[in-house]
PDB file of C-alpha atoms (C1' of nucleotides) in Angstrom:
ATOM      1  CA  UNK A   1      37.594   1.776   6.359  1.00 70.00           C
ATOM      2  CA  UNK A   2      36.286  -0.069   9.623  1.00 85.00           C
ATOM      3  CA  UNK A   3      33.606  -2.223   9.544  1.00 87.00           C
ATOM      4  CA  UNK A   4      32.616  -5.185  11.472  1.00 89.00           C
ATOM      5  CA  UNK A   5      35.730  -6.225  11.558  1.00 88.00           C
ATOM      6  CA  UNK A   6      37.738  -2.856  12.454  1.00 88.00           C
ATOM      7  CA  UNK A   7      35.174  -1.740  14.117  1.00 91.00           C
ATOM      8  CA  UNK A   8      35.110  -4.771  17.033  1.00 92.00           C
ATOM      9  CA  UNK A   9      39.229  -4.497  16.301  1.00 90.00           C
ATOM     10  CA  UNK A  10      38.359  -1.174  18.069  1.00 91.00           C
ATOM     11  CA  UNK A  11      36.094  -1.773  20.255  1.00 93.00           C
ATOM     12  CA  UNK A  12      37.923  -4.480  22.239  1.00 92.00           C
ATOM     13  CA  UNK A  13      40.398  -1.816  22.645  1.00 92.00           C
ATOM     14  CA  UNK A  14      38.818   0.389  24.174  1.00 94.00           C
ATOM     15  CA  UNK A  15      37.087  -2.230  26.560  1.00 95.00           C
ATOM     16  CA  UNK A  16      40.425  -2.856  27.688  1.00 95.00           C
ATOM     17  CA  UNK A  17      42.007   0.699  28.432  1.00 94.00           C
ATOM     18  CA  UNK A  18      38.607   2.475  29.358  1.00 95.00           C
ATOM     19  CA  UNK A  19      36.118   0.165  31.043  1.00 97.00           C
ATOM     20  CA  UNK A  20      35.764   0.155  34.567  1.00 97.00           C
ATOM     21  CA  UNK A  21      37.563   4.105  34.110  1.00 98.00           C
ATOM     22  CA  UNK A  22      35.563   7.657  35.115  1.00 98.00           C
ATOM     23  CA  UNK A  23      35.819  10.817  32.965  1.00 97.00           C
ATOM     24  CA  UNK A  24      37.291  13.638  34.336  1.00 97.00           C
ATOM     25  CA  UNK A  25      36.316  15.286  31.200  1.00 95.00           C
ATOM     26  CA  UNK A  26      35.187  15.107  27.888  1.00 94.00           C
ATOM     27  CA  UNK A  27      36.853  18.622  25.138  1.00 93.00           C
ATOM     28  CA  UNK A  28      34.764  18.491  22.095  1.00 91.00           C
ATOM     29  CA  UNK A  29      37.658  20.466  19.679  1.00 89.00           C
ATOM     30  CA  UNK A  30      34.792  20.134  16.365  1.00 86.00           C
ATOM     31  CA  UNK A  31      30.874  20.856  16.632  1.00 85.00           C
ATOM     32  CA  UNK A  32      30.446  17.879  13.708  1.00 86.00           C
ATOM     33  CA  UNK A  33      31.930  15.535  16.439  1.00 90.00           C
ATOM     34  CA  UNK A  34      28.572  15.699  18.098  1.00 89.00           C
ATOM     35  CA  UNK A  35      26.363  16.412  15.408  1.00 86.00           C
ATOM     36  CA  UNK A  36      23.864  13.351  16.152  1.00 86.00           C
ATOM     37  CA  UNK A  37      23.892  14.923  19.862  1.00 88.00           C
ATOM     38  CA  UNK A  38      21.079  17.436  19.511  1.00 84.00           C
ATOM     39  CA  UNK A  39      21.768  19.456  22.662  1.00 86.00           C
ATOM     40  CA  UNK A  40      24.932  20.548  21.594  1.00 87.00           C
ATOM     41  CA  UNK A  41      28.648  20.323  22.666  1.00 89.00           C
ATOM     42  CA  UNK A  42      28.157  21.455  26.472  1.00 90.00           C
ATOM     43  CA  UNK A  43      25.956  19.414  27.201  1.00 91.00           C
ATOM     44  CA  UNK A  44      27.169  16.052  25.656  1.00 92.00           C
ATOM     45  CA  UNK A  45      30.103  16.626  28.045  1.00 93.00           C
ATOM     46  CA  UNK A  46      27.725  17.328  30.777  1.00 94.00           C
ATOM     47  CA  UNK A  47      26.742  14.172  30.578  1.00 93.00           C
ATOM     48  CA  UNK A  48      29.573  12.177  30.985  1.00 95.00           C
ATOM     49  CA  UNK A  49      31.764  14.209  33.173  1.00 96.00           C
ATOM     50  CA  UNK A  50      32.035  11.521  36.794  1.00 97.00           C
ATOM     51  CA  UNK A  51      30.427   9.024  34.977  1.00 96.00           C
ATOM     52  CA  UNK A  52      31.374   5.813  34.940  1.00 97.00           C
ATOM     53  CA  UNK A  53      31.928   3.662  31.836  1.00 96.00           C
ATOM     54  CA  UNK A  54      30.998   0.043  32.844  1.00 97.00           C
ATOM     55  CA  UNK A  55      31.925  -2.100  29.701  1.00 95.00           C
ATOM     56  CA  UNK A  56      32.433  -1.755  25.596  1.00 95.00           C
ATOM     57  CA  UNK A  57      29.385  -3.206  23.831  1.00 94.00           C
ATOM     58  CA  UNK A  58      29.059  -3.139  19.814  1.00 93.00           C
ATOM     59  CA  UNK A  59      25.765  -4.546  17.324  1.00 93.00           C
ATOM     60  CA  UNK A  60      27.774  -3.973  13.332  1.00 92.00           C
ATOM     61  CA  UNK A  61      29.320  -0.730  12.731  1.00 92.00           C
ATOM     62  CA  UNK A  62      28.085   0.433  15.860  1.00 93.00           C
ATOM     63  CA  UNK A  63      29.725   0.735  19.286  1.00 93.00           C
ATOM     64  CA  UNK A  64      28.808   1.761  23.182  1.00 94.00           C
ATOM     65  CA  UNK A  65      30.066   3.067  26.237  1.00 95.00           C
ATOM     66  CA  UNK A  66      27.876   1.526  28.988  1.00 95.00           C
ATOM     67  CA  UNK A  67      27.422   4.722  31.663  1.00 96.00           C
ATOM     68  CA  UNK A  68      27.163   4.264  35.394  1.00 95.00           C
ATOM     69  CA  UNK A  69      23.931   5.543  36.002  1.00 90.00           C
ATOM     70  CA  UNK A  70      22.194   3.557  32.917  1.00 90.00           C
ATOM     71  CA  UNK A  71      22.620   5.324  29.578  1.00 91.00           C
ATOM     72  CA  UNK A  72      25.374   5.408  26.834  1.00 94.00           C
ATOM     73  CA  UNK A  73      26.998   7.223  24.492  1.00 94.00           C
ATOM     74  CA  UNK A  74      27.295   5.886  20.961  1.00 93.00           C
ATOM     75  CA  UNK A  75      29.461   6.366  18.849  1.00 93.00           C
ATOM     76  CA  UNK A  76      30.541   5.693  14.710  1.00 92.00           C
ATOM     77  CA  UNK A  77      33.714   5.903  13.529  1.00 91.00           C
ATOM     78  CA  UNK A  78      31.902   6.830   9.651  1.00 88.00           C
ATOM     79  CA  UNK A  79      34.967   6.646   7.462  1.00 84.00           C
ATOM     80  CA  UNK A  80      37.865   8.102   8.718  1.00 86.00           C
ATOM     81  CA  UNK A  81      37.546   7.636  12.411  1.00 89.00           C
ATOM     82  CA  UNK A  82      39.693   6.458  15.390  1.00 90.00           C
ATOM     83  CA  UNK A  83      40.212   6.096  19.159  1.00 92.00           C
ATOM     84  CA  UNK A  84      43.199   5.712  20.003  1.00 92.00           C
ATOM     85  CA  UNK A  85      45.017   5.623  23.473  1.00 92.00           C
ATOM     86  CA  UNK A  86      46.911   8.221  23.963  1.00 92.00           C
ATOM     87  CA  UNK A  87      49.465   9.730  27.553  1.00 92.00           C
ATOM     88  CA  UNK A  88      48.325  13.047  28.139  1.00 90.00           C
ATOM     89  CA  UNK A  89      50.318  15.487  26.997  1.00 88.00           C
ATOM     90  CA  UNK A  90      50.927  13.948  23.855  1.00 89.00           C
ATOM     91  CA  UNK A  91      50.938  16.318  20.668  1.00 88.00           C
ATOM     92  CA  UNK A  92      47.538  16.731  18.947  1.00 88.00           C
ATOM     93  CA  UNK A  93      47.085  15.192  16.006  1.00 87.00           C
ATOM     94  CA  UNK A  94      45.949  17.608  13.695  1.00 84.00           C
ATOM     95  CA  UNK A  95      42.755  15.587  13.088  1.00 86.00           C
ATOM     96  CA  UNK A  96      41.379  15.403  16.394  1.00 89.00           C
ATOM     97  CA  UNK A  97      38.063  16.047  17.242  1.00 90.00           C
ATOM     98  CA  UNK A  98      36.895  14.558  21.183  1.00 93.00           C
ATOM     99  CA  UNK A  99      39.537  14.427  23.618  1.00 94.00           C
ATOM    100  CA  UNK A 100      38.024  12.107  26.533  1.00 95.00           C
ATOM    101  CA  UNK A 101      40.467  12.371  30.309  1.00 96.00           C
ATOM    102  CA  UNK A 102      39.389   9.986  33.629  1.00 96.00           C
ATOM    103  CA  UNK A 103      39.816  10.900  36.755  1.00 97.00           C
ATOM    104  CA  UNK A 104      43.020   8.243  37.445  1.00 96.00           C
ATOM    105  CA  UNK A 105      45.254  10.300  35.301  1.00 93.00           C
ATOM    106  CA  UNK A 106      46.103   7.197  33.194  1.00 95.00           C
ATOM    107  CA  UNK A 107      45.881   7.603  29.180  1.00 95.00           C
ATOM    108  CA  UNK A 108      43.482   9.664  27.369  1.00 95.00           C
ATOM    109  CA  UNK A 109      41.019   8.690  25.034  1.00 94.00           C
ATOM    110  CA  UNK A 110      40.962  10.583  21.104  1.00 93.00           C
ATOM    111  CA  UNK A 111      38.710  10.469  18.960  1.00 92.00           C
ATOM    112  CA  UNK A 112      40.457  11.296  15.539  1.00 90.00           C
ATOM    113  CA  UNK A 113      38.633  11.706  12.098  1.00 88.00           C
ATOM    114  CA  UNK A 114      39.776  12.750   8.599  1.00 85.00           C
ATOM    115  CA  UNK A 115      37.064  12.982   6.919  1.00 83.00           C
ATOM    116  CA  UNK A 116      34.094  14.124   9.788  1.00 85.00           C
ATOM    117  CA  UNK A 117      31.812  10.996   9.208  1.00 85.00           C
ATOM    118  CA  UNK A 118      32.021   9.489  12.806  1.00 89.00           C
ATOM    119  CA  UNK A 119      30.649  10.724  15.865  1.00 90.00           C
ATOM    120  CA  UNK A 120      29.054  10.725  18.617  1.00 92.00           C
ATOM    121  CA  UNK A 121      25.265  10.767  20.974  1.00 92.00           C
ATOM    122  CA  UNK A 122      23.821   9.740  24.159  1.00 91.00           C
ATOM    123  CA  UNK A 123      21.041   7.921  24.094  1.00 87.00           C
ATOM    124  CA  UNK A 124      19.031   5.611  26.837  1.00 91.00           C
ATOM    125  CA  UNK A 125      19.042   1.704  26.722  1.00 92.00           C
ATOM    126  CA  UNK A 126      16.380  -0.360  25.794  1.00 91.00           C
ATOM    127  CA  UNK A 127      15.914  -3.913  25.010  1.00 90.00           C
ATOM    128  CA  UNK A 128      14.952  -4.965  21.578  1.00 89.00           C
ATOM    129  CA  UNK A 129      14.080  -8.352  21.054  1.00 87.00           C
ATOM    130  CA  UNK A 130      15.871  -9.785  24.105  1.00 89.00           C
ATOM    131  CA  UNK A 131      18.731  -7.748  23.841  1.00 92.00           C
ATOM    132  CA  UNK A 132      19.804  -3.444  25.403  1.00 92.00           C
ATOM    133  CA  UNK A 133      21.587  -1.344  23.139  1.00 92.00           C
ATOM    134  CA  UNK A 134      21.103   2.621  22.687  1.00 90.00           C
ATOM    135  CA  UNK A 135      17.898   3.592  21.301  1.00 89.00           C
ATOM    136  CA  UNK A 136      18.861   5.034  18.076  1.00 89.00           C
ATOM    137  CA  UNK A 137      19.903   1.893  17.094  1.00 91.00           C
ATOM    138  CA  UNK A 138      17.419  -0.161  18.188  1.00 89.00           C
ATOM    139  CA  UNK A 139      16.446  -0.268  13.556  1.00 89.00           C
ATOM    140  CA  UNK A 140      20.005  -1.936  12.883  1.00 91.00           C
ATOM    141  CA  UNK A 141      19.902  -5.079  12.820  1.00 92.00           C
ATOM    142  CA  UNK A 142      21.878  -8.165  14.198  1.00 93.00           C
ATOM    143  CA  UNK A 143      25.448  -8.813  12.817  1.00 93.00           C
ATOM    144  CA  UNK A 144      26.845 -12.417  11.708  1.00 92.00           C
ATOM    145  CA  UNK A 145      29.061 -12.439  14.895  1.00 91.00           C
ATOM    146  CA  UNK A 146      25.931 -11.731  17.154  1.00 93.00           C
ATOM    147  CA  UNK A 147      26.061 -15.488  18.965  1.00 92.00           C
ATOM    148  CA  UNK A 148      21.972 -14.270  18.684  1.00 93.00           C
ATOM    149  CA  UNK A 149      22.240 -13.878  14.896  1.00 93.00           C
ATOM    150  CA  UNK A 150      19.450 -16.313  13.030  1.00 92.00           C
ATOM    151  CA  UNK A 151      21.019 -16.650   9.348  1.00 93.00           C
ATOM    152  CA  UNK A 152      17.758 -18.472   8.528  1.00 93.00           C
ATOM    153  CA  UNK A 153      15.587 -14.895   8.749  1.00 92.00           C
ATOM    154  CA  UNK A 154      18.057 -13.116   7.368  1.00 93.00           C
ATOM    155  CA  UNK A 155      17.806 -14.648   4.347  1.00 93.00           C
ATOM    156  CA  UNK A 156      14.407 -14.376   4.240  1.00 92.00           C
ATOM    157  CA  UNK A 157      15.279 -11.086   4.745  1.00 92.00           C
ATOM    158  CA  UNK A 158      17.410 -10.057   2.346  1.00 92.00           C
ATOM    159  CA  UNK A 159      15.067 -12.152  -0.524  1.00 92.00           C
ATOM    160  CA  UNK A 160      11.614  -9.849   0.723  1.00 91.00           C
ATOM    161  CA  UNK A 161      13.392  -6.666  -0.205  1.00 90.00           C
ATOM    162  CA  UNK A 162      13.330  -6.133  -4.336  1.00 89.00           C
ATOM    163  CA  UNK A 163      16.544  -4.152  -4.723  1.00 91.00           C
ATOM    164  CA  UNK A 164      20.289  -5.325  -5.825  1.00 91.00           C
ATOM    165  CA  UNK A 165      22.251  -7.997  -3.687  1.00 93.00           C
ATOM    166  CA  UNK A 166      24.740  -5.073  -2.418  1.00 92.00           C
ATOM    167  CA  UNK A 167      22.058  -2.936  -1.887  1.00 91.00           C
ATOM    168  CA  UNK A 168      20.200  -5.050   0.558  1.00 92.00           C
ATOM    169  CA  UNK A 169      24.265  -6.419   1.977  1.00 93.00           C
ATOM    170  CA  UNK A 170      25.369  -2.843   3.011  1.00 92.00           C
ATOM    171  CA  UNK A 171      21.684  -2.618   4.622  1.00 92.00           C
ATOM    172  CA  UNK A 172      22.013  -2.333   8.149  1.00 91.00           C
ATOM    173  CA  UNK A 173      18.037  -3.173   8.963  1.00 91.00           C
ATOM    174  CA  UNK A 174      18.739  -6.276   7.492  1.00 91.00           C
ATOM    175  CA  UNK A 175      22.581  -7.415   8.399  1.00 93.00           C
ATOM    176  CA  UNK A 176      24.706  -4.891  10.303  1.00 92.00           C
ATOM    177  CA  UNK A 177      28.386  -4.895   9.434  1.00 92.00           C
ATOM    178  CA  UNK A 178      29.336  -5.520   6.236  1.00 92.00           C
ATOM    179  CA  UNK A 179      30.411  -2.676   4.187  1.00 90.00           C
ATOM    180  CA  UNK A 180      31.808  -2.180   0.520  1.00 90.00           C
ATOM    181  CA  UNK A 181      34.769  -3.974   0.742  1.00 90.00           C
ATOM    182  CA  UNK A 182      33.714  -7.545   2.689  1.00 91.00           C
ATOM    183  CA  UNK A 183      30.156  -6.722  -0.050  1.00 92.00           C
ATOM    184  CA  UNK A 184      32.668  -7.555  -2.480  1.00 92.00           C
ATOM    185  CA  UNK A 185      34.313  -9.575  -0.876  1.00 93.00           C
ATOM    186  CA  UNK A 186      31.606 -11.907   0.548  1.00 94.00           C
ATOM    187  CA  UNK A 187      30.116 -11.409  -3.628  1.00 94.00           C
ATOM    188  CA  UNK A 188      32.873 -12.813  -4.996  1.00 94.00           C
ATOM    189  CA  UNK A 189      33.439 -15.576  -2.374  1.00 95.00           C
ATOM    190  CA  UNK A 190      29.497 -16.980  -3.705  1.00 95.00           C
ATOM    191  CA  UNK A 191      30.686 -16.364  -7.243  1.00 95.00           C
ATOM    192  CA  UNK A 192      27.460 -13.812  -7.394  1.00 94.00           C
ATOM    193  CA  UNK A 193      27.353 -11.171  -9.293  1.00 93.00           C
ATOM    194  CA  UNK A 194      26.429  -7.581  -6.835  1.00 92.00           C
ATOM    195  CA  UNK A 195      23.396  -6.536  -9.149  1.00 91.00           C
ATOM    196  CA  UNK A 196      21.604  -9.664  -8.882  1.00 92.00           C
ATOM    197  CA  UNK A 197      18.072  -9.000  -7.806  1.00 92.00           C
ATOM    198  CA  UNK A 198      17.093 -10.004  -4.534  1.00 92.00           C
ATOM    199  CA  UNK A 199      14.372 -11.380  -5.374  1.00 89.00           C
ATOM    200  CA  UNK A 200      16.042 -13.931  -8.422  1.00 91.00           C
ATOM    201  CA  UNK A 201      17.969 -15.160  -5.512  1.00 92.00           C
ATOM    202  CA  UNK A 202      17.094 -18.973  -4.452  1.00 94.00           C
ATOM    203  CA  UNK A 203      17.910 -19.696  -0.229  1.00 94.00           C
ATOM    204  CA  UNK A 204      20.732 -21.379  -0.675  1.00 95.00           C
ATOM    205  CA  UNK A 205      22.776 -19.482  -2.712  1.00 94.00           C
ATOM    206  CA  UNK A 206      21.141 -15.967  -0.421  1.00 94.00           C
ATOM    207  CA  UNK A 207      22.504 -18.435   2.645  1.00 94.00           C
ATOM    208  CA  UNK A 208      25.830 -19.161   0.597  1.00 95.00           C
ATOM    209  CA  UNK A 209      26.529 -15.467   0.307  1.00 94.00           C
ATOM    210  CA  UNK A 210      25.925 -14.032   3.877  1.00 94.00           C
ATOM    211  CA  UNK A 211      27.963 -17.244   5.603  1.00 94.00           C
ATOM    212  CA  UNK A 212      31.081 -15.903   3.023  1.00 94.00           C
ATOM    213  CA  UNK A 213      30.480 -12.357   4.370  1.00 93.00           C
ATOM    214  CA  UNK A 214      30.847 -13.971   7.960  1.00 93.00           C
ATOM    215  CA  UNK A 215      33.472 -15.842   7.018  1.00 94.00           C
ATOM    216  CA  UNK A 216      36.159 -12.936   5.235  1.00 92.00           C
ATOM    217  CA  UNK A 217      34.120 -10.811   8.100  1.00 92.00           C
ATOM    218  CA  UNK A 218      36.743 -13.715  11.019  1.00 92.00           C
ATOM    219  CA  UNK A 219      39.140 -14.180   8.823  1.00 91.00           C
ATOM    220  CA  UNK A 220      39.609  -9.893   9.035  1.00 89.00           C
ATOM    221  CA  UNK A 221      38.824 -10.108  12.894  1.00 88.00           C
ATOM    222  CA  UNK A 222      42.021 -12.307  12.791  1.00 87.00           C
ATOM    223  CA  UNK A 223      44.556 -10.195  10.707  1.00 82.00           C
ATOM    224  CA  UNK A 224      43.345  -7.070  13.050  1.00 76.00           C
ATOM    225  CA  UNK A 225      41.015  -5.829  10.491  1.00 75.00           C
ATOM    226  CA  UNK A 226      41.576  -4.766   7.352  1.00 72.00           C
ATOM    227  CA  UNK A 227      43.984  -0.974   6.632  1.00 63.00           C
ATOM    228  CA  UNK A 228      45.077   0.818   3.354  1.00 62.00           C
ATOM    229  CA  UNK A 229      45.884   3.507   4.717  1.00 60.00           C
ATOM    230  CA  UNK A 230      47.127   4.868   8.355  1.00 60.00           C
ATOM    231  CA  UNK A 231      42.938   5.866   7.841  1.00 63.00           C
ATOM    232  CA  UNK A 232      41.897   2.304   9.812  1.00 66.00           C
ATOM    233  CA  UNK A 233      44.579   1.905  13.036  1.00 71.00           C
ATOM    234  CA  UNK A 234      43.709  -0.228  16.522  1.00 77.00           C
ATOM    235  CA  UNK A 235      43.306   2.349  19.686  1.00 77.00           C
ATOM    236  CA  UNK A 236      47.932   2.027  19.483  1.00 77.00           C
ATOM    237  CA  UNK A 237      47.518   3.423  15.952  1.00 76.00           C
ATOM    238  CA  UNK A 238      48.296   0.029  13.961  1.00 76.00           C
ATOM    239  CA  UNK A 239      47.379  -1.543  11.204  1.00 74.00           C
ATOM    240  CA  UNK A 240      45.539  -4.128  10.295  1.00 75.00           C
ATOM    241  CA  UNK A 241      46.867  -6.827   7.552  1.00 72.00           C
ATOM    242  CA  UNK A 242      43.892  -8.171   5.956  1.00 68.00           C
ATOM    243  CA  UNK A 243      43.794  -5.850   2.999  1.00 71.00           C
ATOM    244  CA  UNK A 244      46.347  -8.742   1.699  1.00 69.00           C
ATOM    245  CA  UNK A 245      44.227 -11.536   1.822  1.00 79.00           C
ATOM    246  CA  UNK A 246      41.508  -9.287  -0.182  1.00 87.00           C
ATOM    247  CA  UNK A 247      40.193 -10.644  -3.711  1.00 91.00           C
ATOM    248  CA  UNK A 248      38.874  -7.826  -5.488  1.00 91.00           C
ATOM    249  CA  UNK A 249      38.453  -4.916  -4.126  1.00 89.00           C
ATOM    250  CA  UNK A 250      41.356  -2.575  -4.709  1.00 86.00           C
ATOM    251  CA  UNK A 251      42.354  -5.554  -7.352  1.00 87.00           C
ATOM    252  CA  UNK A 252      41.535  -3.489 -10.956  1.00 86.00           C
ATOM    253  CA  UNK A 253      43.138  -5.229 -13.362  1.00 86.00           C
ATOM    254  CA  UNK A 254      44.817  -7.955 -11.184  1.00 88.00           C
ATOM    255  CA  UNK A 255      44.286 -11.732 -11.979  1.00 91.00           C
ATOM    256  CA  UNK A 256      41.481 -13.736 -11.064  1.00 93.00           C
ATOM    257  CA  UNK A 257      42.621 -15.670  -8.227  1.00 93.00           C
ATOM    258  CA  UNK A 258      40.777 -18.203  -9.411  1.00 94.00           C
ATOM    259  CA  UNK A 259      40.358 -18.458 -12.890  1.00 96.00           C
ATOM    260  CA  UNK A 260      43.013 -15.571 -13.583  1.00 94.00           C
ATOM    261  CA  UNK A 261      40.598 -12.794 -15.424  1.00 93.00           C
ATOM    262  CA  UNK A 262      41.427  -9.148 -14.729  1.00 91.00           C
ATOM    263  CA  UNK A 263      39.351  -8.719 -12.288  1.00 90.00           C
ATOM    264  CA  UNK A 264      37.228  -5.390 -13.229  1.00 89.00           C
ATOM    265  CA  UNK A 265      35.360  -1.844 -11.713  1.00 88.00           C
ATOM    266  CA  UNK A 266      32.435  -1.422 -12.383  1.00 87.00           C
ATOM    267  CA  UNK A 267      30.171   2.345 -10.904  1.00 84.00           C
ATOM    268  CA  UNK A 268      28.530   1.195  -7.824  1.00 85.00           C
ATOM    269  CA  UNK A 269      26.113   3.838  -5.901  1.00 83.00           C
ATOM    270  CA  UNK A 270      28.570   6.602  -6.371  1.00 79.00           C
ATOM    271  CA  UNK A 271      31.242   4.687  -4.893  1.00 83.00           C
ATOM    272  CA  UNK A 272      33.297   1.722  -6.620  1.00 87.00           C
ATOM    273  CA  UNK A 273      32.207  -2.518  -7.378  1.00 90.00           C
ATOM    274  CA  UNK A 274      34.928  -4.898  -7.801  1.00 91.00           C
ATOM    275  CA  UNK A 275      34.270  -8.656  -9.038  1.00 92.00           C
ATOM    276  CA  UNK A 276      35.715 -11.279 -11.571  1.00 93.00           C
ATOM    277  CA  UNK A 277      33.643 -10.686 -14.552  1.00 92.00           C
ATOM    278  CA  UNK A 278      33.761 -14.743 -15.282  1.00 94.00           C
ATOM    279  CA  UNK A 279      33.661 -16.250 -11.892  1.00 95.00           C
ATOM    280  CA  UNK A 280      30.734 -13.641 -11.472  1.00 94.00           C
ATOM    281  CA  UNK A 281      28.284 -12.360 -14.318  1.00 92.00           C
ATOM    282  CA  UNK A 282      26.590 -10.512 -14.647  1.00 89.00           C
ATOM    283  CA  UNK A 283      22.867 -11.172 -14.848  1.00 88.00           C
ATOM    284  CA  UNK A 284      20.588 -11.267 -17.343  1.00 81.00           C
ATOM    285  CA  UNK A 285      17.518  -9.125 -17.781  1.00 69.00           C
ATOM    286  CA  UNK A 286      14.059  -9.940 -16.654  1.00 60.00           C
TER     287      UNK A 286
ATOM    288  C1'  DT B   1       5.662   1.103   2.087  1.00 74.94           C
ATOM    289  C1'  DT B   2      10.256   1.071  -0.738  1.00 74.94           C
ATOM    290  C1'  DG B   3      13.449   1.392  -3.181  1.00 74.94           C
ATOM    291  C1'  DT B   4      16.475   4.647  -4.973  1.00 74.94           C
ATOM    292  C1'  DG B   5      19.869   8.589  -5.590  1.00 74.94           C
ATOM    293  C1'  DG B   6      22.574  12.328  -3.787  1.00 74.94           C
ATOM    294  C1'  DA B   7      24.269  15.447   0.112  1.00 74.94           C
ATOM    295  C1'  DC B   8      27.649  15.719   3.660  1.00 74.94           C
ATOM    296  C1'  DC B   9      33.011  16.206   4.816  1.00 74.94           C
ATOM    297  C1'  DT B  10      37.850  16.172   3.516  1.00 74.94           C
ATOM    298  C1'  DG B  11      42.724  15.417   2.350  1.00 74.94           C
ATOM    299  C1'  DG B  12      45.777  12.709  -0.714  1.00 74.94           C
ATOM    300  C1'  DG B  13      46.395  11.585  -5.825  1.00 74.94           C
ATOM    301  C1'  DT B  14      46.397  13.149  -9.932  1.00 74.94           C
ATOM    302  C1'  DG B  15      46.755  16.234 -14.515  1.00 74.94           C
ATOM    303  C1'  DC B  16      47.627  20.828 -16.702  1.00 74.94           C
TER     304       DC B  16
ATOM    305  C1'  DT C   1      53.948  25.435  -8.005  1.00 74.94           C
ATOM    306  C1'  DG C   2      49.103  26.030  -8.007  1.00 74.94           C
ATOM    307  C1'  DC C   3      45.061  25.419  -8.827  1.00 74.94           C
ATOM    308  C1'  DA C   4      40.856  22.261  -9.833  1.00 74.94           C
ATOM    309  C1'  DC C   5      39.546  18.330 -10.086  1.00 74.94           C
ATOM    310  C1'  DC C   6      38.588  12.998  -8.935  1.00 74.94           C
ATOM    311  C1'  DC C   7      37.956  10.056  -5.211  1.00 74.94           C
ATOM    312  C1'  DA C   8      37.204   7.323  -0.774  1.00 74.94           C
ATOM    313  C1'  DG C   9      32.114   5.666   1.661  1.00 74.94           C
ATOM    314  C1'  DG C  10      28.754   5.344   5.819  1.00 74.94           C
ATOM    315  C1'  DT C  11      24.584   7.434   6.896  1.00 74.94           C
ATOM    316  C1'  DC C  12      20.835  10.281   5.771  1.00 74.94           C
ATOM    317  C1'  DC C  13      17.067  12.296   3.701  1.00 74.94           C
ATOM    318  C1'  DA C  14      13.925  14.151  -0.359  1.00 74.94           C
ATOM    319  C1'  DC C  15      12.040  11.977  -4.075  1.00 74.94           C
ATOM    320  C1'  DA C  16       9.678   9.153  -6.893  1.00 74.94           C
TER     321       DA C  16
END
DNA sequence: TTGTGGACCTGGGTGC
DNA sequence: TGCACCCAGGTCCACA
């Protein structure tokens, strides 16, 4: 599932292959892929055609193409979205949703998305706290790889919440880029249970969790991201290999690398959370 | 105002 | 073999 490291790998790939090129045509093959662009498919295609991509940017799990003329095409990969660079005429992928062709006749950009949670929209660029980004994501917090990320402010924001720690970590308005996988990995590294109430966490432990999240995502980026199946690949269709380094996520029943206890899996927000019962004891009741 | 829980969505895997 | 069901999870939204 694409979280910050995977999205950054994709952003870099798209940047290399697409920045500087002029869009010749856009083909929307599934309406859900542009459901956040309310004026519809023809408006989306019309606003992109004839525009040049001037840069590829990212914040958290969102990425966007800055366009000649000033606005941007915003993208989110959702759970299974892929941006692939393919030669024109290559066979269509089964779940091809949007195709971008360029005026140089070179490789096209394809959005392939099995579960249709990802998609695109057009957005005006606005300045928020000294950074220019698309208006629809003005509320998204800086991610830990942002040079202007303020760890102390993130710790304060985290501790102000009155919820479970993992839920706060997944709140993209506090700190962006963290998803289910790296939240579990960061919590294991920091030896804290996902259900720990945020208002009962000291500033040092909160900082430790955020540092662990930054470290694990940096390592994952160096490994090309985490791939469990064909749902995450880079723009060339290649998988990352950080899944081999995961300590708890998807490791139910396997021994903890620190203490040997079997990793447990617990339901969390209609999904799963993985942790070590000894290293990450459940918080005591208030 | 803030926190919580469910819906959305598809296809692979599993059990019967 | 075919069918039903479960599961994956990021984001949004209704509700408390």
